[in-house]
Short mmCIF file of C-alpha atoms and ligand atoms in Angstrom, two decimals:
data_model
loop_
_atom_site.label_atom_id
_atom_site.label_comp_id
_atom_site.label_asym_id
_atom_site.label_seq_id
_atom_site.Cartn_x
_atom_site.Cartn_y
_atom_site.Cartn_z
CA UNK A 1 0.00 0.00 0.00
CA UNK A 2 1.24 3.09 -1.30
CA UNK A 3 0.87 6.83 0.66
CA UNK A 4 0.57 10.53 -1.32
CA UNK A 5 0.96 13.35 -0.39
CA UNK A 6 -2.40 16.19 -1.00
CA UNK A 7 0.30 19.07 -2.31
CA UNK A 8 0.93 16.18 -5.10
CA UNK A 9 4.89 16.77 -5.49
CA UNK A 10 6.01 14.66 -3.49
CA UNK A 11 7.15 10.87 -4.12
CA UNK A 12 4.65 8.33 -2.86
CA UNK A 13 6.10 6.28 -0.40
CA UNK A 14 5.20 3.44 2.04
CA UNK A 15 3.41 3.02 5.65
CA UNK A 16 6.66 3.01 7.80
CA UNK A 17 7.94 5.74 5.55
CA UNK A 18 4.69 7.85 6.08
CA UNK A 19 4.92 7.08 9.99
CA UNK A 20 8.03 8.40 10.69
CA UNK A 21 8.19 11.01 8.43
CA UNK A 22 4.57 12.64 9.65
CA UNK A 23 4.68 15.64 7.30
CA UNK A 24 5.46 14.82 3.16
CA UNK A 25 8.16 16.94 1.89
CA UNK A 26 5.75 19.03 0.23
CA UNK A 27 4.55 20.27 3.19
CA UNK A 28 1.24 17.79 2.04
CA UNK A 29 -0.59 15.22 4.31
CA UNK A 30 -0.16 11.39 3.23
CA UNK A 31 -3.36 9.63 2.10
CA UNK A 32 -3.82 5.72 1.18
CA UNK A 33 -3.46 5.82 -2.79
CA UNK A 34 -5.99 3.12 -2.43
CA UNK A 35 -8.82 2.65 0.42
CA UNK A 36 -9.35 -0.96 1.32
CA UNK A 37 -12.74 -2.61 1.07
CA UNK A 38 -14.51 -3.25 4.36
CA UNK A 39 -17.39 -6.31 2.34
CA UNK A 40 -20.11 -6.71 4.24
CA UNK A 41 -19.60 -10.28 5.18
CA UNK A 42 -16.70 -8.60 7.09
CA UNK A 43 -18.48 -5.70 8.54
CA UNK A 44 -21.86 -8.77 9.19
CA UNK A 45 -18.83 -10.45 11.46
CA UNK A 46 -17.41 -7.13 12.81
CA UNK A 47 -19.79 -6.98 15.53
CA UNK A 48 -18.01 -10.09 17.01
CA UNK A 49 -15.01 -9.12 17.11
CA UNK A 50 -13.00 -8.08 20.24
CA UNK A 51 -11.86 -4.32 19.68
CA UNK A 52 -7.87 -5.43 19.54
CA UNK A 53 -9.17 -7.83 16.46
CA UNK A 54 -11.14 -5.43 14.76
CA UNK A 55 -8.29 -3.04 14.95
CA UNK A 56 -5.72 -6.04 13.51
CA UNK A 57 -8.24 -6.72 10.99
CA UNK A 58 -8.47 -3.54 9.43
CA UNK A 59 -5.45 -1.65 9.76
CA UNK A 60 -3.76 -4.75 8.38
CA UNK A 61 -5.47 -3.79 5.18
CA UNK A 62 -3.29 -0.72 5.02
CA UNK A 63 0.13 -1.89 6.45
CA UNK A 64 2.39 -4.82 4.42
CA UNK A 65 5.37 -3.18 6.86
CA UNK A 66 3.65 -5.75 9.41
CA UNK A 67 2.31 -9.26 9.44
CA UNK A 68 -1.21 -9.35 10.86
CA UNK A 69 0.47 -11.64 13.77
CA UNK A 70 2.44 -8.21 14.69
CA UNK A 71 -0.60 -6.46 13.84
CA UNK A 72 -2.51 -8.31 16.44
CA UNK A 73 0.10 -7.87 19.19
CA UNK A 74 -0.03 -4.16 18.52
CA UNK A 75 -3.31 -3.31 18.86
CA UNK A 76 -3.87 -6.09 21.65
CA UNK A 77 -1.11 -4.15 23.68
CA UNK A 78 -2.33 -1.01 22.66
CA UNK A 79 -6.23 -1.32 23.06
CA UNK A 80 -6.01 -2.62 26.63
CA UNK A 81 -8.80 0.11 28.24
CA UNK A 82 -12.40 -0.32 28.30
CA UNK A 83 -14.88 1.60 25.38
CA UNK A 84 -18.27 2.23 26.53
CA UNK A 85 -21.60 2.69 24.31
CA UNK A 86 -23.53 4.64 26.34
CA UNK A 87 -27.32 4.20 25.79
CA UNK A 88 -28.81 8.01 25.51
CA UNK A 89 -32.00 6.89 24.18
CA UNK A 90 -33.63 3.85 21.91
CA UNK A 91 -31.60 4.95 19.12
CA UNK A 92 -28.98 7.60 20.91
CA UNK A 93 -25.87 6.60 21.87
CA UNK A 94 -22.74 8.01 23.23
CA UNK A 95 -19.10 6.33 22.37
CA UNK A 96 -16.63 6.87 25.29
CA UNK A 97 -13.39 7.08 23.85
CA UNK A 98 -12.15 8.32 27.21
CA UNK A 99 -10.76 5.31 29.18
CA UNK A 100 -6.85 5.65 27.68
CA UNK A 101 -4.04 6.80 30.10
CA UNK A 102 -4.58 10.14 29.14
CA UNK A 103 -8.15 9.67 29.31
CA UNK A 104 -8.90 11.47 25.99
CA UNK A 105 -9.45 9.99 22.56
CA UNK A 106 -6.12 10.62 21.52
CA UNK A 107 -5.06 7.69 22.99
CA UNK A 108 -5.93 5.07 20.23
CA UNK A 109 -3.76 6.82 18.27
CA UNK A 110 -0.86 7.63 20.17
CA UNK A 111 -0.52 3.95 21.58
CA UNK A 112 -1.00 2.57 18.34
CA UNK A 113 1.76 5.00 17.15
CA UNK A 114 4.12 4.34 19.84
CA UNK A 115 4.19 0.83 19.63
CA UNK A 116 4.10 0.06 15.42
CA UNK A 117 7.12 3.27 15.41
CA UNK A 118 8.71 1.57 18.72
CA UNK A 119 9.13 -1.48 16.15
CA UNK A 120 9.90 0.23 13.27
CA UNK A 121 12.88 2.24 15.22
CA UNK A 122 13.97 -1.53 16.72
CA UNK A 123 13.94 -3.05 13.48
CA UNK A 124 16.03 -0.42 11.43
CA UNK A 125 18.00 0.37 14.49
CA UNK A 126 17.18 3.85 14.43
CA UNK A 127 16.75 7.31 16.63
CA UNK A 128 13.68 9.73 16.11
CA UNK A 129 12.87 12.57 18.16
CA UNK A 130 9.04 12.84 18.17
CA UNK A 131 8.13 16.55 17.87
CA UNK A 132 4.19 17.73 18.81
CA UNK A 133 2.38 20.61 18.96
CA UNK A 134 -0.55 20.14 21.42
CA UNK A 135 -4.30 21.85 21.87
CA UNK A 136 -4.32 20.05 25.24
CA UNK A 137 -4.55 15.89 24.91
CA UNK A 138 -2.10 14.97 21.99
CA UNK A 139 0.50 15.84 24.06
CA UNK A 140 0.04 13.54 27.14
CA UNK A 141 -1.69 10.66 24.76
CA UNK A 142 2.14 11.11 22.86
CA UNK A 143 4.10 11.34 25.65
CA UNK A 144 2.49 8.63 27.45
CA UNK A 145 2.30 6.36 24.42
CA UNK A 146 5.93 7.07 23.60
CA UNK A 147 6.80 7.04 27.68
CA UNK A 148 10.45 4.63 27.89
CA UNK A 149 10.23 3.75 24.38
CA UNK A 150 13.79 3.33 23.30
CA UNK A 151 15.62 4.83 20.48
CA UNK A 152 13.02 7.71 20.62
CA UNK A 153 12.67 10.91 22.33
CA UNK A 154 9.15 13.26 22.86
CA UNK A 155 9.26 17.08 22.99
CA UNK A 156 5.86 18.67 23.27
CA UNK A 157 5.09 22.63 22.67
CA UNK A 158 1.69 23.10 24.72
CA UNK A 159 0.40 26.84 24.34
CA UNK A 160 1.04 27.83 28.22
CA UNK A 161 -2.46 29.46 28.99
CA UNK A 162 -4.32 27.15 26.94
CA UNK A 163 -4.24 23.83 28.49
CA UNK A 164 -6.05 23.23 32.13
CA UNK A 165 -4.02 22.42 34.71
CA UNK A 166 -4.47 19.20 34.77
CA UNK A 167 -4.34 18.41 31.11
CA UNK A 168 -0.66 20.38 31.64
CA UNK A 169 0.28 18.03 34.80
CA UNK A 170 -0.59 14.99 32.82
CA UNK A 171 2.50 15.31 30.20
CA UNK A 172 4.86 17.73 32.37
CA UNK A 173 5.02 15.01 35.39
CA UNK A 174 6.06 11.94 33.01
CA UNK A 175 9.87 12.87 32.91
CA UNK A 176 12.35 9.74 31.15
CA UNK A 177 12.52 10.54 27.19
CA UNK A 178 9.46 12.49 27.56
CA UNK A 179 10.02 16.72 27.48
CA UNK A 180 7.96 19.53 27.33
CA UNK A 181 8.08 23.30 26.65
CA UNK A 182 5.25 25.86 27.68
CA UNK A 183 4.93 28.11 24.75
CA UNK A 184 3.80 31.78 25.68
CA UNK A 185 1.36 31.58 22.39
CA UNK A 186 -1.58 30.16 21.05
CA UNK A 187 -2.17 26.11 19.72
CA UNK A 188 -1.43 28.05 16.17
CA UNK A 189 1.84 28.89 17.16
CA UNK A 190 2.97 25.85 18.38
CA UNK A 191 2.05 24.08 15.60
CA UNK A 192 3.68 26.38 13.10
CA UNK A 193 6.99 26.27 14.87
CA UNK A 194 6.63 22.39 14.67
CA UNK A 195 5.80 22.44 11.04
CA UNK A 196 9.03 25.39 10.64
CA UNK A 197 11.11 22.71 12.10
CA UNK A 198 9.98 19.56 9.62
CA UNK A 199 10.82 21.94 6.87
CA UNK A 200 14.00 23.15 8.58
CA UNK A 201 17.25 21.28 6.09
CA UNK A 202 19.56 22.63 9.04
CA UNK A 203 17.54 20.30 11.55
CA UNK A 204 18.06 16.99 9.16
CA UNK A 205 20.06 15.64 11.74
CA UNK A 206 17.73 15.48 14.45
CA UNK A 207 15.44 12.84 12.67
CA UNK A 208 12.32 14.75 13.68
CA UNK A 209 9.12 13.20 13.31
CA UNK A 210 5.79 14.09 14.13
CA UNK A 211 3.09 12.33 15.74
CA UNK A 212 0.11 15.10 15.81
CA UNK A 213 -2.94 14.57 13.39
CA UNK A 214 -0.76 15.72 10.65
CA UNK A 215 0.88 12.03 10.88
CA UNK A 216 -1.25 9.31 8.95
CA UNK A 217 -0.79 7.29 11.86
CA UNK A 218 -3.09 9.20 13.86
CA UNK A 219 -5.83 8.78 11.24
CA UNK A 220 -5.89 5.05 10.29
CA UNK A 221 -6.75 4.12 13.73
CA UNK A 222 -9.26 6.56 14.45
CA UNK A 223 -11.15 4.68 11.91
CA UNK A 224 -11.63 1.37 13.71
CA UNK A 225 -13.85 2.81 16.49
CA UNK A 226 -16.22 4.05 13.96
CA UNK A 227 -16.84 0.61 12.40
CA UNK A 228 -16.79 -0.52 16.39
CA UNK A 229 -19.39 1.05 17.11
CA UNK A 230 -21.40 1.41 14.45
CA UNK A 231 -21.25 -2.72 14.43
CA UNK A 232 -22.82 -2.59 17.99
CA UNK A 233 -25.47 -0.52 17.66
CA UNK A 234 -26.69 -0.95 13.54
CA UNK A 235 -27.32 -3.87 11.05
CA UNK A 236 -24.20 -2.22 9.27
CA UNK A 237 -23.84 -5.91 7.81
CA UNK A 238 -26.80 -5.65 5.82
CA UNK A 239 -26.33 -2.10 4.99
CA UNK A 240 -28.35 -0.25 7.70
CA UNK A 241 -26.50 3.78 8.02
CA UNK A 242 -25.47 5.53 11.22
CA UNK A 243 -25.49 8.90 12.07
CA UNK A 244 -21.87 10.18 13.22
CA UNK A 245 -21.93 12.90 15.19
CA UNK A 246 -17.86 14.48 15.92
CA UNK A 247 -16.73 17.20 17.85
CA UNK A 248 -13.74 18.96 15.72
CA UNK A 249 -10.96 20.97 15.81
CA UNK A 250 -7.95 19.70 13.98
CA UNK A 251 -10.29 17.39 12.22
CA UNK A 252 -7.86 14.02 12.41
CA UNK A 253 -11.34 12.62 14.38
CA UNK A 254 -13.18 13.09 11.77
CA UNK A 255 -10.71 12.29 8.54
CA UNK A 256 -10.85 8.54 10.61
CA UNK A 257 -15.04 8.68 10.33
CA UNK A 258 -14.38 9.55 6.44
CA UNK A 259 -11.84 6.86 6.28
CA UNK A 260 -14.10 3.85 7.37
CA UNK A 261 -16.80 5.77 5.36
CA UNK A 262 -14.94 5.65 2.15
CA UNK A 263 -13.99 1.77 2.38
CA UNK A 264 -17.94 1.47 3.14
CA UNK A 265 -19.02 1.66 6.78
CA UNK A 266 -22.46 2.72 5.59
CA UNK A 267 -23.22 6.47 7.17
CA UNK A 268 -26.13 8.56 6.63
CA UNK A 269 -24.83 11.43 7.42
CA UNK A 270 -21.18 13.19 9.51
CA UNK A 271 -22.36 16.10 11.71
CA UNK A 272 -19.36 18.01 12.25
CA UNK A 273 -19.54 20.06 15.32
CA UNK A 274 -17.07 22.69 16.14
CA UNK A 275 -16.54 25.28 18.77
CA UNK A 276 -16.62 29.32 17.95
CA UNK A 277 -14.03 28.39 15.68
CA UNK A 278 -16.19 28.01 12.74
CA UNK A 279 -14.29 28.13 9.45
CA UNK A 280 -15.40 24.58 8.81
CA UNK A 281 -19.05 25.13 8.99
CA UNK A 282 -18.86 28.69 7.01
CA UNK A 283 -16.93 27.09 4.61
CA UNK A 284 -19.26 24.10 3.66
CA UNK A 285 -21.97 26.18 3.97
CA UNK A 286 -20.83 29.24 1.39
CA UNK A 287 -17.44 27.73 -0.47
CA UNK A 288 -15.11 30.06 0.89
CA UNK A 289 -12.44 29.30 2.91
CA UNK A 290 -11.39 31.89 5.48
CA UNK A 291 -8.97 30.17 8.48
CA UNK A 292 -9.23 32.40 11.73
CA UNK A 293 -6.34 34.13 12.77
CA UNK A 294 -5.99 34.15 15.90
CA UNK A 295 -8.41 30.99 17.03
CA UNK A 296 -11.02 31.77 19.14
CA UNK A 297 -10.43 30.86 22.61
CA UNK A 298 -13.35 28.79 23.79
CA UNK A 299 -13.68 26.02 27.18
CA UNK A 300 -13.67 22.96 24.80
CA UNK A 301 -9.69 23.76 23.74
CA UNK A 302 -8.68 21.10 22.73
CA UNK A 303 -10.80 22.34 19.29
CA UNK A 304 -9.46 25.69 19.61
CA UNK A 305 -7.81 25.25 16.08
CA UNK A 306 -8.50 28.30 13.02
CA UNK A 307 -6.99 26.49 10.59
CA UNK A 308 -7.40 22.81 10.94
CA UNK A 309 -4.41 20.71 8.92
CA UNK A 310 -7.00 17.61 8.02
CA UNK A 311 -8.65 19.97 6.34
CA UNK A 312 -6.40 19.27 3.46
CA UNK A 313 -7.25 15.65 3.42
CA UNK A 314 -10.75 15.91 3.66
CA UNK A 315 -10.78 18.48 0.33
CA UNK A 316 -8.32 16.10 -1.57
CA UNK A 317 -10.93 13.24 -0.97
CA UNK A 318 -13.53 15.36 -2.39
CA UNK A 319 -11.21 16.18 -5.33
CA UNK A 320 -9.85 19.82 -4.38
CA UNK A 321 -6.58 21.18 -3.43
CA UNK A 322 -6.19 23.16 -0.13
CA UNK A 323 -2.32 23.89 0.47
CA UNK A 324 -0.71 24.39 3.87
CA UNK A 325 -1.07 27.61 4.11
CA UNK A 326 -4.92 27.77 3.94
CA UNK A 327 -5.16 28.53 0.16
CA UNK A 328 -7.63 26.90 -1.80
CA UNK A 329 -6.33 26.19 -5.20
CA UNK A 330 -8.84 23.88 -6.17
CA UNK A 331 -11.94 23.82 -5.24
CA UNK A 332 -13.79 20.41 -4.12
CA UNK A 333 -17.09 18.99 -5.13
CA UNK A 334 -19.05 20.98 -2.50
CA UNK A 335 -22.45 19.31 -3.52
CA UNK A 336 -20.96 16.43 -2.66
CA UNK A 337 -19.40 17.83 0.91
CA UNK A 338 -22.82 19.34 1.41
CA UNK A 339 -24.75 15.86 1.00
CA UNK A 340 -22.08 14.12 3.52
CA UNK A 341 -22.15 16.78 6.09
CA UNK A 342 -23.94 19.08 8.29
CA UNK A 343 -21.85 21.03 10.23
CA UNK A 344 -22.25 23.42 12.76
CA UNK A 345 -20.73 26.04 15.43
CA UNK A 346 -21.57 25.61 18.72
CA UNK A 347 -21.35 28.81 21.24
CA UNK A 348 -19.60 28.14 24.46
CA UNK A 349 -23.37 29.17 26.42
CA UNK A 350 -24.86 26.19 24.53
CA UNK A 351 -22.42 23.86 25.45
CA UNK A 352 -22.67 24.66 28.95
CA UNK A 353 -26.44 24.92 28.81
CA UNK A 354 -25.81 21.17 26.71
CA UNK A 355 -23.72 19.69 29.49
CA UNK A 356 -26.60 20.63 32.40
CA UNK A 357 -29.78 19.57 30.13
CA UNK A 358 -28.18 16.10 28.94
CA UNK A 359 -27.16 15.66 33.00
CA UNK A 360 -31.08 16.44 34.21
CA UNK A 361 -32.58 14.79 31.26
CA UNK A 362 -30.69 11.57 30.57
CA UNK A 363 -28.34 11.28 33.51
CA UNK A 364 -25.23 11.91 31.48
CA UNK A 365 -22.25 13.30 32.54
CA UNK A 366 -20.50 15.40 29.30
CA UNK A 367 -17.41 17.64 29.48
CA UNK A 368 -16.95 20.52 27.23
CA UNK A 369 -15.99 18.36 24.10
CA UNK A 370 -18.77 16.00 24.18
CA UNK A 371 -21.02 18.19 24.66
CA UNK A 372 -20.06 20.31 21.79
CA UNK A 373 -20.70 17.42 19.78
CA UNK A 374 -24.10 16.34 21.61
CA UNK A 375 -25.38 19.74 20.90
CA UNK A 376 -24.53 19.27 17.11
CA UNK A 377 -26.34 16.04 16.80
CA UNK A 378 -29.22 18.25 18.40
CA UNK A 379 -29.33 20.78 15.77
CA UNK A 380 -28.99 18.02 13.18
CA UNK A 381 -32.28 16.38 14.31
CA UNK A 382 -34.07 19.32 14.56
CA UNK A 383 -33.99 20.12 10.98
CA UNK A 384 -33.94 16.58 10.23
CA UNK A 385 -36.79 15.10 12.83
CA UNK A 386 -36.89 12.27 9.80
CA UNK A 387 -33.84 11.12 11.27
CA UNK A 388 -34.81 10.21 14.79
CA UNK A 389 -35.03 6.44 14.37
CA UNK A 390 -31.24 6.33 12.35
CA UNK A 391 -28.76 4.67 14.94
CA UNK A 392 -26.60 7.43 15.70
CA UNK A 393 -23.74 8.19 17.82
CA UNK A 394 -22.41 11.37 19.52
CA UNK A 395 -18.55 10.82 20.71
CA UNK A 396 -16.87 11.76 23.85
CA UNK A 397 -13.33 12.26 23.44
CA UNK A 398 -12.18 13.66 26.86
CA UNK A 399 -13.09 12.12 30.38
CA UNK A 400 -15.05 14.92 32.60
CA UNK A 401 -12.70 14.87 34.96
CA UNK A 402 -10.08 16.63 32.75
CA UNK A 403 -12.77 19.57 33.09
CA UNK A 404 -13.98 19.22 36.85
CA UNK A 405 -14.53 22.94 37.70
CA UNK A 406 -16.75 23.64 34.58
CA UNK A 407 -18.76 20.32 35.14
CA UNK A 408 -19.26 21.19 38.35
CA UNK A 409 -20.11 24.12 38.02
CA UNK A 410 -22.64 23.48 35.70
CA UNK A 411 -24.20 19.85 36.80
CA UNK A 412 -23.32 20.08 41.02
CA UNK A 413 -21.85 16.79 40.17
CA UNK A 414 -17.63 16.31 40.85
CA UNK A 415 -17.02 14.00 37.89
CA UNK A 416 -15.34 10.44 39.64
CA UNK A 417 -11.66 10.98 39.44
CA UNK A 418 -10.16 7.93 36.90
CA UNK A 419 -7.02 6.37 38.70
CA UNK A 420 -4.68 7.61 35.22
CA UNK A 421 -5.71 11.25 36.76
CA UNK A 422 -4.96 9.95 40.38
CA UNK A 423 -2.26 11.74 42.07
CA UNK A 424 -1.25 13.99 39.67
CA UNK A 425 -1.22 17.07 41.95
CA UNK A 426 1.73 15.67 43.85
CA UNK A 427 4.29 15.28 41.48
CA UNK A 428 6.42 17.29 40.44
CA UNK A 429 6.42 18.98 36.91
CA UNK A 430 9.40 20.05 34.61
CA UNK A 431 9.09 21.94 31.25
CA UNK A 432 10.87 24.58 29.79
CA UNK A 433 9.28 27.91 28.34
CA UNK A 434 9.55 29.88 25.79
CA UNK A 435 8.23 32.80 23.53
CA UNK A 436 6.86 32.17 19.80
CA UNK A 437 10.28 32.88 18.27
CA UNK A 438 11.27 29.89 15.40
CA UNK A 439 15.05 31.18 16.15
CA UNK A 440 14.93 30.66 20.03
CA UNK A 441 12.76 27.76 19.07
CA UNK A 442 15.79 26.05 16.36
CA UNK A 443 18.90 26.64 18.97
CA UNK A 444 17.19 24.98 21.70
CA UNK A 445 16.35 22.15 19.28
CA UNK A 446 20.08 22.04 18.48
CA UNK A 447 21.37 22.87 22.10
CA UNK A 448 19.52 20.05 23.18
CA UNK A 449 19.27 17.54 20.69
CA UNK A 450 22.00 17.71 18.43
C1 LIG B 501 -8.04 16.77 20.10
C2 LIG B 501 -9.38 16.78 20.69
C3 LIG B 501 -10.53 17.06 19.95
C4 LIG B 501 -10.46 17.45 18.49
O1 LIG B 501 -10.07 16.38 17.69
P1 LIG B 501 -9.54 16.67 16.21
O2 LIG B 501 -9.10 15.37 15.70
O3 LIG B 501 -8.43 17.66 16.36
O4 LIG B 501 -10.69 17.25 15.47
C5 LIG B 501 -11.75 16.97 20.56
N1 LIG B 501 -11.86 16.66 21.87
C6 LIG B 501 -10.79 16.41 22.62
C7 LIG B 501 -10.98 16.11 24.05
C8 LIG B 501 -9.52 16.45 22.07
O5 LIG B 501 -8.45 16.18 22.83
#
């Protein structure tokens, strides 16, 4: 299986290539030059399958660079952590994707990551410094996926007065290969001095590699809980749709629902729900493409993102070009877009107002994130009330206690503390700091790396 990049001038290259690499030399995103076939005797079985099987099973489909023996032992090391299917109503359901070590979604990623790059690195007898900008959870899902691995070292850039204090403790307490610098700036600017540095030819040496969503790896298995879940709660087997509801910001979530989609998990529809940071929505709604500079600062931050980098892969799919630097220089079949998605922008009031009405009606506990994305499927079936019967799904990607105060605050319930969050306030954190500078930001890399 073969891997291009969306700016199109760039060689195509293979999955272990595309994993450690991250970024194409283009500055484009890889996609799979061809998208397996999911037949529906498979997805008929998929339903029972254990998740670590599932996982084997499909992302073996992308990956000759391991046997599906290795593929198995990944994902059954990685997938380890229970995920939930919350009943909401008859045909309402909530995926928990929040029972990782970092207790955020970014965990089936990251461990899958750590351990198929941990391989790679052991098998070519390599070193890779892992380099990651963070909105708030990539970094500890990274740093805890990547935690001892050896050959490979982690530096994070979290911006410092966007991440809560616990999402901060989570990666700055870990220590061991794992280092992080606060970065007096916004998610933007951490992620552009990350991308500066892929593109640096002084920083060659390092053998940087990324592992944010800009890094195929993050997308592929972001797929599998789609098909999970949609196995569980549909007749996907004999072609019945779901409804996929998924809170956004970078968009790597959602590239993994338009993955399974496009090797035929049967969907009736994507709602893509974002925070004030809206250029998603305005843009499927009227054409134009306008990334916000700076993002809007809202309380689900992990989505705090004005220019999402999956955005790129999810206009190449629909047969556009949208470089890296935001400029559309083709334009993709919006009718199409338009029929696949709904999406929205969801005010911070409404997700707070979200959070305490889907407490007191259905006993659910949502954090900021969630509830972004329970609010969207909301405004979905009120315009579509035809829909109400579709098996749908709203995801949770963070655990509520990552966001005690504002939960409660809003419900009068203190969300139960998971043991990965356990203890945190009595360790002690390191982490440098720094201003956005790239120059400050290439000697350190070179102080301390070289
Ligand atoms: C990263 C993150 C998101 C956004 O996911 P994208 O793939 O960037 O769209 C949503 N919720 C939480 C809790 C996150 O950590």
């Amino acid at each position: 299986m073969k891997f291009y990049s969306t700016n199109k001038s760039a060689p195509e290259v293979t999955l272990a290539e595309a994993l450690l690499m991250g970024q194409a030399p283009d500055k484009g995103l890889y996609l799979p030059r061809h998208l397996p076939h999911l037949s529906q005797a498979f997805l008929r079985t998929a339903s029972q399958l254990t998740y670590p099987e599932l996982a084997a099973k499909v992302l073996s489909s992308y990956a000759d660079t391991f046997t599906e023996e290795e593929m198995l032992a990944i994902c059954t090391d990685a997938y380890d952590f229970d995920i939930p299917i919350e009943h909401v109503t008859d045909r309402r359901h909530i995926l928990r994707l929040d029972r990782g070590p970092s207790a955020s979604f970014k965990d089936f990623a990251a461990r899958f990551m750590g351990r198929a790059i941990g391989r790679l690195v052991a098998r070519e007898n390599r070193e890779l410094l892992i380099l990651t900008a963070t909105s708030g959870d990539t970094g500890s899902a990274v740093a805890h996926a990547f935690l001892g691995v050896p050959g490979i070292k982690v530096l994070v850039l979290f911006p410092r007065d966007e991440v809560s204090d616990r999402q901060r403790k989570q990666m700055t307490t870990l220590g061991d290969n794992v280092a992080m610098i606060s970065v007096d700036g916004k998610f933007d600017d951490c992620q552009a001095l990350v991308k500066r540095a892929f593109a640096d030819p002084d920083l060659t040496a390092l053998n940087l590699s990324s592992a944010n969503s800009i890094n195929i790896g993050r997308l592929l298995p972001q797929s599998v809980y789609y098909i999970y879940a949609a196995a569980q709660i549909a007749d996907i087997g004999n072609g019945e749709k779901v409804l996929i509801c998924v809170p956004s910001g970078n968009f790597g979530n959602l590239m993994g629902a338009v993955l399974a989609f496009k090797c035929g998990l049967p969907v009736e529809k994507f709602v893509v729900a974002t925070n004030a940071n809206d250029e998603v929505p305005l843009f499927i709604e009227s054409g134009s493409y306008q990334k916000i500079e700076p993002s809007r600062v809202c309380i689900s931050n992990a989505m705090n993102v004005g220019h999402p980098s999956n955005l790129a892969r999810l206009v190449d799919l629909y047969g556009g070009h949208l470089d890296e630097t935001g400029q559309m220089l083709k334009q993709p079949d919006m009718a199409a877009l338009k029929q696949d998605f709904f999406a929205v922008s969801i005010s911070d009031d409404l997700t707070r107002k979200t959070i305490d009405a889907a407490y007191k009606e259905h006993g659910v506990l949502l954090e900021p994130h969630g509830a972004v994305g329970f609010a969207g499927l909301n405004q979905y079936l009120e315009v579509h009330p035809e829909h109400t019967e579709t098996p749908m799904i709203s995801l949770e990607t963070a655990h509520p206690a990552k966001f005690p105060d504002e939960v409660r605050n809003i419900t009068g319930v203190e969300p139960p503390v998971p043991a990965c969050l356990e203890g945190l306030e009595e360790k002690p954190e390191a982490f440098d700091e720094m201003r956005v500078d790239y120059d400050d930001f290439k000697s350190y890399l070179e102080r301390k790396y070289r």
